[in-house]
Coordinates of C-alpha atoms in Angstrom, one line a residue:
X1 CA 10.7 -1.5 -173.4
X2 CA 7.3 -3.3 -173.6
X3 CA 5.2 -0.9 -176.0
X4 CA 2.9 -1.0 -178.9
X5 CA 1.1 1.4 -181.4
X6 CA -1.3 2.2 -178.3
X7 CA 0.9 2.9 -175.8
X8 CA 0.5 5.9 -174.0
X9 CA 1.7 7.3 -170.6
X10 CA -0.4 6.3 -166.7
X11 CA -0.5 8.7 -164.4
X12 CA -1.0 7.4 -160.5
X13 CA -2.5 9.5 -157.6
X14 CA -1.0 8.3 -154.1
X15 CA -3.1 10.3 -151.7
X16 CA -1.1 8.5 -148.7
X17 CA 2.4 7.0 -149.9
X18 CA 5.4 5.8 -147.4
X19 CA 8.6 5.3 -147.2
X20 CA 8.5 1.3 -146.9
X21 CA 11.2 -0.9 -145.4
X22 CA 10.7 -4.7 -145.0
X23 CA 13.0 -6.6 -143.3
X24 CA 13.8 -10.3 -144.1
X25 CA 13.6 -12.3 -140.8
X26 CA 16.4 -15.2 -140.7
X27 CA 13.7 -17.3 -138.9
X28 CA 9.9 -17.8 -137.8
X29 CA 8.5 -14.8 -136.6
X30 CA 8.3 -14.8 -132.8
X31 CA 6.2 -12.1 -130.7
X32 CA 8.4 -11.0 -128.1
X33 CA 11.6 -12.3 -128.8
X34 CA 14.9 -10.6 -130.0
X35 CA 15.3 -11.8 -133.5
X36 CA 18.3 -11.3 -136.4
X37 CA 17.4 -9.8 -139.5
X38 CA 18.8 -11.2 -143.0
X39 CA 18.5 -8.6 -145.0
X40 CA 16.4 -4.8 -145.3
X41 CA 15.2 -3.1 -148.2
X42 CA 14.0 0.3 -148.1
X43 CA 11.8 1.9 -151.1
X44 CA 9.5 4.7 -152.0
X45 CA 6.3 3.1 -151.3
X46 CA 2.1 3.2 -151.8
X47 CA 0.3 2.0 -154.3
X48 CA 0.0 4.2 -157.1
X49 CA 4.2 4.5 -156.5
X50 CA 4.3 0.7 -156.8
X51 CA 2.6 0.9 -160.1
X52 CA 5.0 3.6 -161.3
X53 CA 7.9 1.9 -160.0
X54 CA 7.1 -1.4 -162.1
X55 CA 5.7 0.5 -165.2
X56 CA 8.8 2.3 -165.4
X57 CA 11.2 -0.9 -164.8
X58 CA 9.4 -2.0 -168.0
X59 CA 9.9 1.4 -170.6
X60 CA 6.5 2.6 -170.0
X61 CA 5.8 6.2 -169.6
X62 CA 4.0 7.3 -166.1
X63 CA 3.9 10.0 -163.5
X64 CA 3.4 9.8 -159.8
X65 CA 1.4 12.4 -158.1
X66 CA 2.1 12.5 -154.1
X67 CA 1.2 14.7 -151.0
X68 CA 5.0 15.2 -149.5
X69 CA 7.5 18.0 -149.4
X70 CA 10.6 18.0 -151.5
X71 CA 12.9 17.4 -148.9
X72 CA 11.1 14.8 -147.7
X73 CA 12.1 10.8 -147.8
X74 CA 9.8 9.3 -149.7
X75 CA 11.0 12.2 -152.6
X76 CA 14.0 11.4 -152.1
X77 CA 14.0 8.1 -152.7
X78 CA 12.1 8.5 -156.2
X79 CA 14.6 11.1 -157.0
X80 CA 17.3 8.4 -156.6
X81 CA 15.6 5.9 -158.7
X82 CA 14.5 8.1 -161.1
X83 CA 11.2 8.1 -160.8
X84 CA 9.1 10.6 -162.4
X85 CA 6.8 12.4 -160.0
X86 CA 4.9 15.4 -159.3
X87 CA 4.4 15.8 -155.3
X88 CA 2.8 18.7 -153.4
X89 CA 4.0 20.3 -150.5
X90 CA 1.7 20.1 -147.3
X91 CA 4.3 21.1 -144.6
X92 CA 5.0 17.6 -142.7
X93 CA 6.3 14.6 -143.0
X94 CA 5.3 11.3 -144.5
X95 CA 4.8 8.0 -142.8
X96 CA 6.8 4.9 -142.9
X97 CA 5.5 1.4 -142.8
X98 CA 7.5 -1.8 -141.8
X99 CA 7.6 -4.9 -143.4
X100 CA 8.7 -7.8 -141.5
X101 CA 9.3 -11.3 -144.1
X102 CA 10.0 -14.5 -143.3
X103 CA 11.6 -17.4 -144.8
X104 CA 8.4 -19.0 -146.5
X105 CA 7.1 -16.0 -147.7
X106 CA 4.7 -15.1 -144.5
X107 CA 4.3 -11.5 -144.4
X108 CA 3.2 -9.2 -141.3
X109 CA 3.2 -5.4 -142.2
X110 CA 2.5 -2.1 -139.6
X111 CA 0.6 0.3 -141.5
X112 CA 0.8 4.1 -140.2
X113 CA -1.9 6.3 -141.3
X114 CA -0.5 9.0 -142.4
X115 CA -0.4 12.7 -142.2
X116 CA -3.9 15.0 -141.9
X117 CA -4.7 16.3 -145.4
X118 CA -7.3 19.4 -144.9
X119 CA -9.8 20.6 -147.4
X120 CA -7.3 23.0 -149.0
X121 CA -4.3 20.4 -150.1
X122 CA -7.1 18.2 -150.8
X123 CA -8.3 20.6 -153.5
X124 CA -4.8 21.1 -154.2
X125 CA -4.1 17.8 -154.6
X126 CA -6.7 17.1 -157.1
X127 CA -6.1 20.0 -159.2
X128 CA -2.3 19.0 -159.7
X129 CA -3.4 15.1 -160.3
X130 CA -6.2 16.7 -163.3
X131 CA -3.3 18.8 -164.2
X132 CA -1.1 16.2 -164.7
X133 CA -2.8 13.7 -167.0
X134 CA -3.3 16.5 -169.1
X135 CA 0.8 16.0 -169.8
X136 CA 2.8 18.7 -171.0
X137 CA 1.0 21.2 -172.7
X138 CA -2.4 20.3 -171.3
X139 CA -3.9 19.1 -174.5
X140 CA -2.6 15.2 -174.3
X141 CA -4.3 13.0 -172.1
X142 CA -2.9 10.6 -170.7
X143 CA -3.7 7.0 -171.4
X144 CA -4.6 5.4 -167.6
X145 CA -5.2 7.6 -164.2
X146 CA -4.8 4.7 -161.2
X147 CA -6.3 5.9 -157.9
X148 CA -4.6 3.8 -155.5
X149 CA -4.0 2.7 -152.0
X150 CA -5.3 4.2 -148.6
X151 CA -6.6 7.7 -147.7
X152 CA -5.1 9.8 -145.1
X153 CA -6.6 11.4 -142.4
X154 CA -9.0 14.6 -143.0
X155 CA -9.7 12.7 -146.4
X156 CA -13.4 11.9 -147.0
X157 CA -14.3 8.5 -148.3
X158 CA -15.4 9.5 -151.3
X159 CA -12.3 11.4 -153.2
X160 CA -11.3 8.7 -155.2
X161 CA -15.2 9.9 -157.0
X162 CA -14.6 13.4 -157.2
X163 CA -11.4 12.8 -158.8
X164 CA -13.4 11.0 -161.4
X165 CA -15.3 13.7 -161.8
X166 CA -13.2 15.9 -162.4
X167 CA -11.0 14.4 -164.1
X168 CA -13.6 13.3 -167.0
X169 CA -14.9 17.1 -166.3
X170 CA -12.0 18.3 -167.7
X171 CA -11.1 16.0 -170.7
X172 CA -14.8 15.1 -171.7
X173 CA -14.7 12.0 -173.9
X174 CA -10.6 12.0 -174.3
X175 CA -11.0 11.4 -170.9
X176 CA -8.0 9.3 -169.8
X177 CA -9.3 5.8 -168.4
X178 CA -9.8 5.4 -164.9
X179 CA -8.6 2.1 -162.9
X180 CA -9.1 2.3 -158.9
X181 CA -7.3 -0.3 -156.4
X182 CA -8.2 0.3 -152.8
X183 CA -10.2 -1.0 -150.0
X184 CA -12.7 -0.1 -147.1
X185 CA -14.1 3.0 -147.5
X186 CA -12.0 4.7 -150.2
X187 CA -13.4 1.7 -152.4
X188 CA -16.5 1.8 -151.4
X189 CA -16.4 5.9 -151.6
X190 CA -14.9 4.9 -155.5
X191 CA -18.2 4.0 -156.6
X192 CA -20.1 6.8 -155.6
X193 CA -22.0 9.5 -157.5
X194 CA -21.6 7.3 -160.6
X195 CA -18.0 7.3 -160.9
X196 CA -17.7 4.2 -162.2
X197 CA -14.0 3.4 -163.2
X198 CA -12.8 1.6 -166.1
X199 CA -11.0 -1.1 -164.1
X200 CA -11.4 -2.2 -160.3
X201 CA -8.6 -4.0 -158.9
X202 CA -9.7 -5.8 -155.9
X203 CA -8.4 -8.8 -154.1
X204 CA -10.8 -11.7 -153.0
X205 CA -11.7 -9.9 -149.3
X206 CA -12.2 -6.7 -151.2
X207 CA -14.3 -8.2 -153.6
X208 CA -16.5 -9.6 -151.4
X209 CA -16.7 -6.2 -149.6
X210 CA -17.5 -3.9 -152.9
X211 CA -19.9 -6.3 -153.7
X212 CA -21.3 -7.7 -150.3
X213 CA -21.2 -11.3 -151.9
X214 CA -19.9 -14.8 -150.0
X215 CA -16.8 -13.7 -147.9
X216 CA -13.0 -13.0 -149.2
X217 CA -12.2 -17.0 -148.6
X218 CA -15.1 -18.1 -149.9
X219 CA -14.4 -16.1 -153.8
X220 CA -10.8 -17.1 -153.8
X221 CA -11.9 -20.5 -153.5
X222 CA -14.8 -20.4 -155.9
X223 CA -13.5 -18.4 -159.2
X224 CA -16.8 -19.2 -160.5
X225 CA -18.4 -17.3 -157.6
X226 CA -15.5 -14.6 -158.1
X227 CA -16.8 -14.0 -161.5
X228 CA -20.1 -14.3 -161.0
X229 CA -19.4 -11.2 -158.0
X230 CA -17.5 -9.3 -159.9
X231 CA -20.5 -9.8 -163.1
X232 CA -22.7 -7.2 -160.6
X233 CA -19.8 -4.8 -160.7
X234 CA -20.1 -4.9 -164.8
X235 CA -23.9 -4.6 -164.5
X236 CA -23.4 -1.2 -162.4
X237 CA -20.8 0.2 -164.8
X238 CA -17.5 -0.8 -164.1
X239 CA -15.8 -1.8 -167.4
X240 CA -13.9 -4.1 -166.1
X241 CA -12.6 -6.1 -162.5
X242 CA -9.1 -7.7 -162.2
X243 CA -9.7 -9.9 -159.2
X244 CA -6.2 -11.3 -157.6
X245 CA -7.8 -14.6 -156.1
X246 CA -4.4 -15.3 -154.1
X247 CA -2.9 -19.0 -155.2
X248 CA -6.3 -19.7 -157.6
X249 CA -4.3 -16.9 -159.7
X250 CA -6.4 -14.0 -161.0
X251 CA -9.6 -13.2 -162.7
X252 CA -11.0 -10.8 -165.2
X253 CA -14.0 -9.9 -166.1
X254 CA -15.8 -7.4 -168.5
X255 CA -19.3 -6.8 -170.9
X256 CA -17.6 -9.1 -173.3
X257 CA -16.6 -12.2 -171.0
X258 CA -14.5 -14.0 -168.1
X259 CA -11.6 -15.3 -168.3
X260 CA -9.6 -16.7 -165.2
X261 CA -5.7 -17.4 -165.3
X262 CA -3.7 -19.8 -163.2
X263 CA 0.8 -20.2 -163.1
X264 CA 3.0 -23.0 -161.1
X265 CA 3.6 -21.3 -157.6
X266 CA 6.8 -19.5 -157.2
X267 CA 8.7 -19.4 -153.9
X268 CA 7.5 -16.7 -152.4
X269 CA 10.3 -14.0 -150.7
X270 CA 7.6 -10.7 -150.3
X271 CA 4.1 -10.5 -151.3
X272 CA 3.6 -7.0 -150.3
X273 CA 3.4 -5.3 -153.6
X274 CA 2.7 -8.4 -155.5
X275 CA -0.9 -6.8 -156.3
X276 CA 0.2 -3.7 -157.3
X277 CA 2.7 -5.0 -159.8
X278 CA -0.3 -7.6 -161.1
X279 CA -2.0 -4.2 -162.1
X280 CA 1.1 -2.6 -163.9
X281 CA 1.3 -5.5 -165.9
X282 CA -2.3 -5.8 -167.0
X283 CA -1.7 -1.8 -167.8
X284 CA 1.5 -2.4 -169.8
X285 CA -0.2 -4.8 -171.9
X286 CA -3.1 -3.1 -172.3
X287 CA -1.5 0.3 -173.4
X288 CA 0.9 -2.1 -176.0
X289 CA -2.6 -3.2 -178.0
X290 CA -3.2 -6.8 -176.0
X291 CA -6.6 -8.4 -176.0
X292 CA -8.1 -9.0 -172.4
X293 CA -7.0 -12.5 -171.7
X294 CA -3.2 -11.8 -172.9
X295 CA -3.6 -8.3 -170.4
X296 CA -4.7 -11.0 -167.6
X297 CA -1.9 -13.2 -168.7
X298 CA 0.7 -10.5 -167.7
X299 CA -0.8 -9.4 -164.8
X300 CA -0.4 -12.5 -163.3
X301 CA 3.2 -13.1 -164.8
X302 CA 4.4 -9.9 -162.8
X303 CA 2.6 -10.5 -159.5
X304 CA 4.0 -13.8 -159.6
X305 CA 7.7 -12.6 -160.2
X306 CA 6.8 -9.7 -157.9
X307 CA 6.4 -12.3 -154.8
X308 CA 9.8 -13.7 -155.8
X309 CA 11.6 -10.7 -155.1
X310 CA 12.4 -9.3 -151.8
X311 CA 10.8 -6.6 -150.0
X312 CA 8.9 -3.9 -152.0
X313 CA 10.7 -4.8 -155.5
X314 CA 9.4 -4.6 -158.5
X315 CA 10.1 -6.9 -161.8
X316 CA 10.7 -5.9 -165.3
X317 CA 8.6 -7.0 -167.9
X318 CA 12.0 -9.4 -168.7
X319 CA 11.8 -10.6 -165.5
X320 CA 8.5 -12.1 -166.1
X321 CA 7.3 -15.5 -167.6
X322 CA 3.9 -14.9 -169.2
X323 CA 4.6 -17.7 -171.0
X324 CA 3.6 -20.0 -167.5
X325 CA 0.8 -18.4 -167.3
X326 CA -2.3 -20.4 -168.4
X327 CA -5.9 -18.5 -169.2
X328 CA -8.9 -20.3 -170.0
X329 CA -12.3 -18.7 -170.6
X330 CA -15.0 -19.0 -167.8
X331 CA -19.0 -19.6 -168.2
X332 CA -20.9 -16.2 -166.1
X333 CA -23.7 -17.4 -164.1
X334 CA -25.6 -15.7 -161.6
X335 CA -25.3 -16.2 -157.9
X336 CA -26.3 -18.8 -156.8
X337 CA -28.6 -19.3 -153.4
X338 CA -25.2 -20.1 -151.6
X339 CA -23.4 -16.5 -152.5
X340 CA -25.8 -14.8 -150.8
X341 CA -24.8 -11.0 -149.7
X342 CA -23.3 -10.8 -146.5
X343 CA -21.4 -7.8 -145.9
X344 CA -22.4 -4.1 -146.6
X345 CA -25.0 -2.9 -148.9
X346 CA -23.1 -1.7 -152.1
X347 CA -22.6 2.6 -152.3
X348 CA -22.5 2.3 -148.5
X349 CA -18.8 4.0 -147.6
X350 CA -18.1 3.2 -143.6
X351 CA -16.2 6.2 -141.3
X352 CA -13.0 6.3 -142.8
X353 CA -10.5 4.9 -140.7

């Protein structure tokens, strides 16, 4: 169990989840060739589930909220590891992605897109999700709601905001906290209309895409540029940005300061997932009562031990060292001359693909 006099329960909303099997490749990976497999691990997957998954490994109340019939795989499989969900029925089946792994951690991954989602389940969908983070009898919050991951086909851009909306619609100011983690246009659709979320959770390349600053290499390099991007995001009203910056560790930023946190490298076995399991951690802490830089410090403990595991698998808050983990506080300064924007104008959602 990891909780405090704060804690409270996170609901997630995985408009496109998967069934996810990665397979661990005894060699190099070689286009083409016939090739044996050391191992396969097959679990419910997307992000918001990932974030369940690793909040519930660690005694921390949350729900998942899915598109996907009840005799479907993916429900299935969070039947079987007991995890707490809410889907909706839409009539067809789910996709599955594949994971391929090799021996030094390189991972190549073939994304499906998904089943159509028309107006009505979208509707229905959003309802159920509002429904849900009221919890039981409709009159206790919950704690986080984490948008998450891809949108399916038929799904406009902008639904992550008109969750938002209604979500805070609904609850007013005992609103339950909003964190998004997406990319292309679902997070660039996020930010519309003013639904500014409590905490973004982009990676370098989608930091540099939400905020049109430098270029995903170029922030992960610089955490001083990273900061200094993810600054304009605070100025527009995001409370606060958890940037994973790959091996320069992971940032966060808010109103009150920056703070940027490094760890020893692991050896990696699966980084697919590591990201999502960075957020859980940062919520676990938070909801337990932890200052900022001690909620940064466990976010990177658990996508650290995340990468060490195989496949989709997700740690325990036992399984983590936070005590590796090293934060120091960074300066903020503008952008310099050299950061420059270069990709698309913020608020400016491309067709969804």
């Amino acid at each position: 169990m990891y909780a405090g006099k704060n804690a409270g329960s996170v609901v997630t909303l995985t408009a496109n989840p998967s069934l996810d099997r990665t397979v661990e490749l005894a060699g190099v990976l070689v286009r083409g060739a016939v090739q044996r497999a050391a191992g396969v691990h097959e679990e419910p997957g997307g992000k918001g589930v990932n974030v369940c998954r690793a909040l519930s490994a660690s005694g921390v109340p949350s729900v998942a909220v899915l598109p996907g019939d009840n005799s479907d795989p993916v429900m299935q499989a969070l039947r079987t590891t007991g995890i707490a969900h809410r889907n909706l029925p839409i009539g067809a089946p789910l996709r599955a992605n594949l994971t391929l792994t090799e021996p030094d951690g390189t991972t190549t991954k073939v994304n499906l897109p998904g089943p159509e989602l028309g107006l009505p389940v979208q509707e229905s969908l959003l309802a159920l999700t509002v429904d849900t983070c009221g919890g039981p009898d409709g009159t206790l919050p919950a704690s986080w709601l984490v948008l998450a991951g891809s949108l399916p086909p038929g799904v406009p851009p902008d639904y992550y905001a008109v969750v938002a909306h209604a979500l805070r619609n609904r609850f007013g100011a005992a609103s339950p906290r909003l964190a998004i983690d997406s990319s292309g246009p679902p997070l660039l659709g996020a930010l519309l209309h003013e639904a500014m979320p409590d905490l973004l959770k982009p990676n370098g390349e989608e930091l540099a895409e939400v905020t049109g600053i430098a270029t995903g290499d170029e922030l992960e390099a610089n955490p001083g540029l990273a900061a200094a991007a993810a600054q304009t995001l605070i100025e527009r009203g995001v409370g606060a940005v958890l940037a994973t910056l790959g091996a320069r560790g992971a940032l966060l930023v808010t109103a009150d300061g920056a703070w940027l946190a490094t760890r020893p490298p692991v050896t990696p076995r699966s980084t697919v997932g590591a990201g999502d399991s960075s957020l859980a951690g940062y919520l676990l802490a938070e909801t337990a009562g932890k200052a900022p830089p001690d909620c940064l410090r466990q976010a990177v403990a658990h996508g650290a031990a995340a990468a060490a595991l195989p496949g989709t698998t997700v740690p325990s808050v036992a399984e983590t060292e936070p005590e590796a983990v090293t934060v120091e506080r960074l300066e903020l300064h503008p952008v310099p001359a050299s950061g420059t924007r270069r990709g698309p104008a913020p608020n400016t959602p491309k067709e969804n693909s």
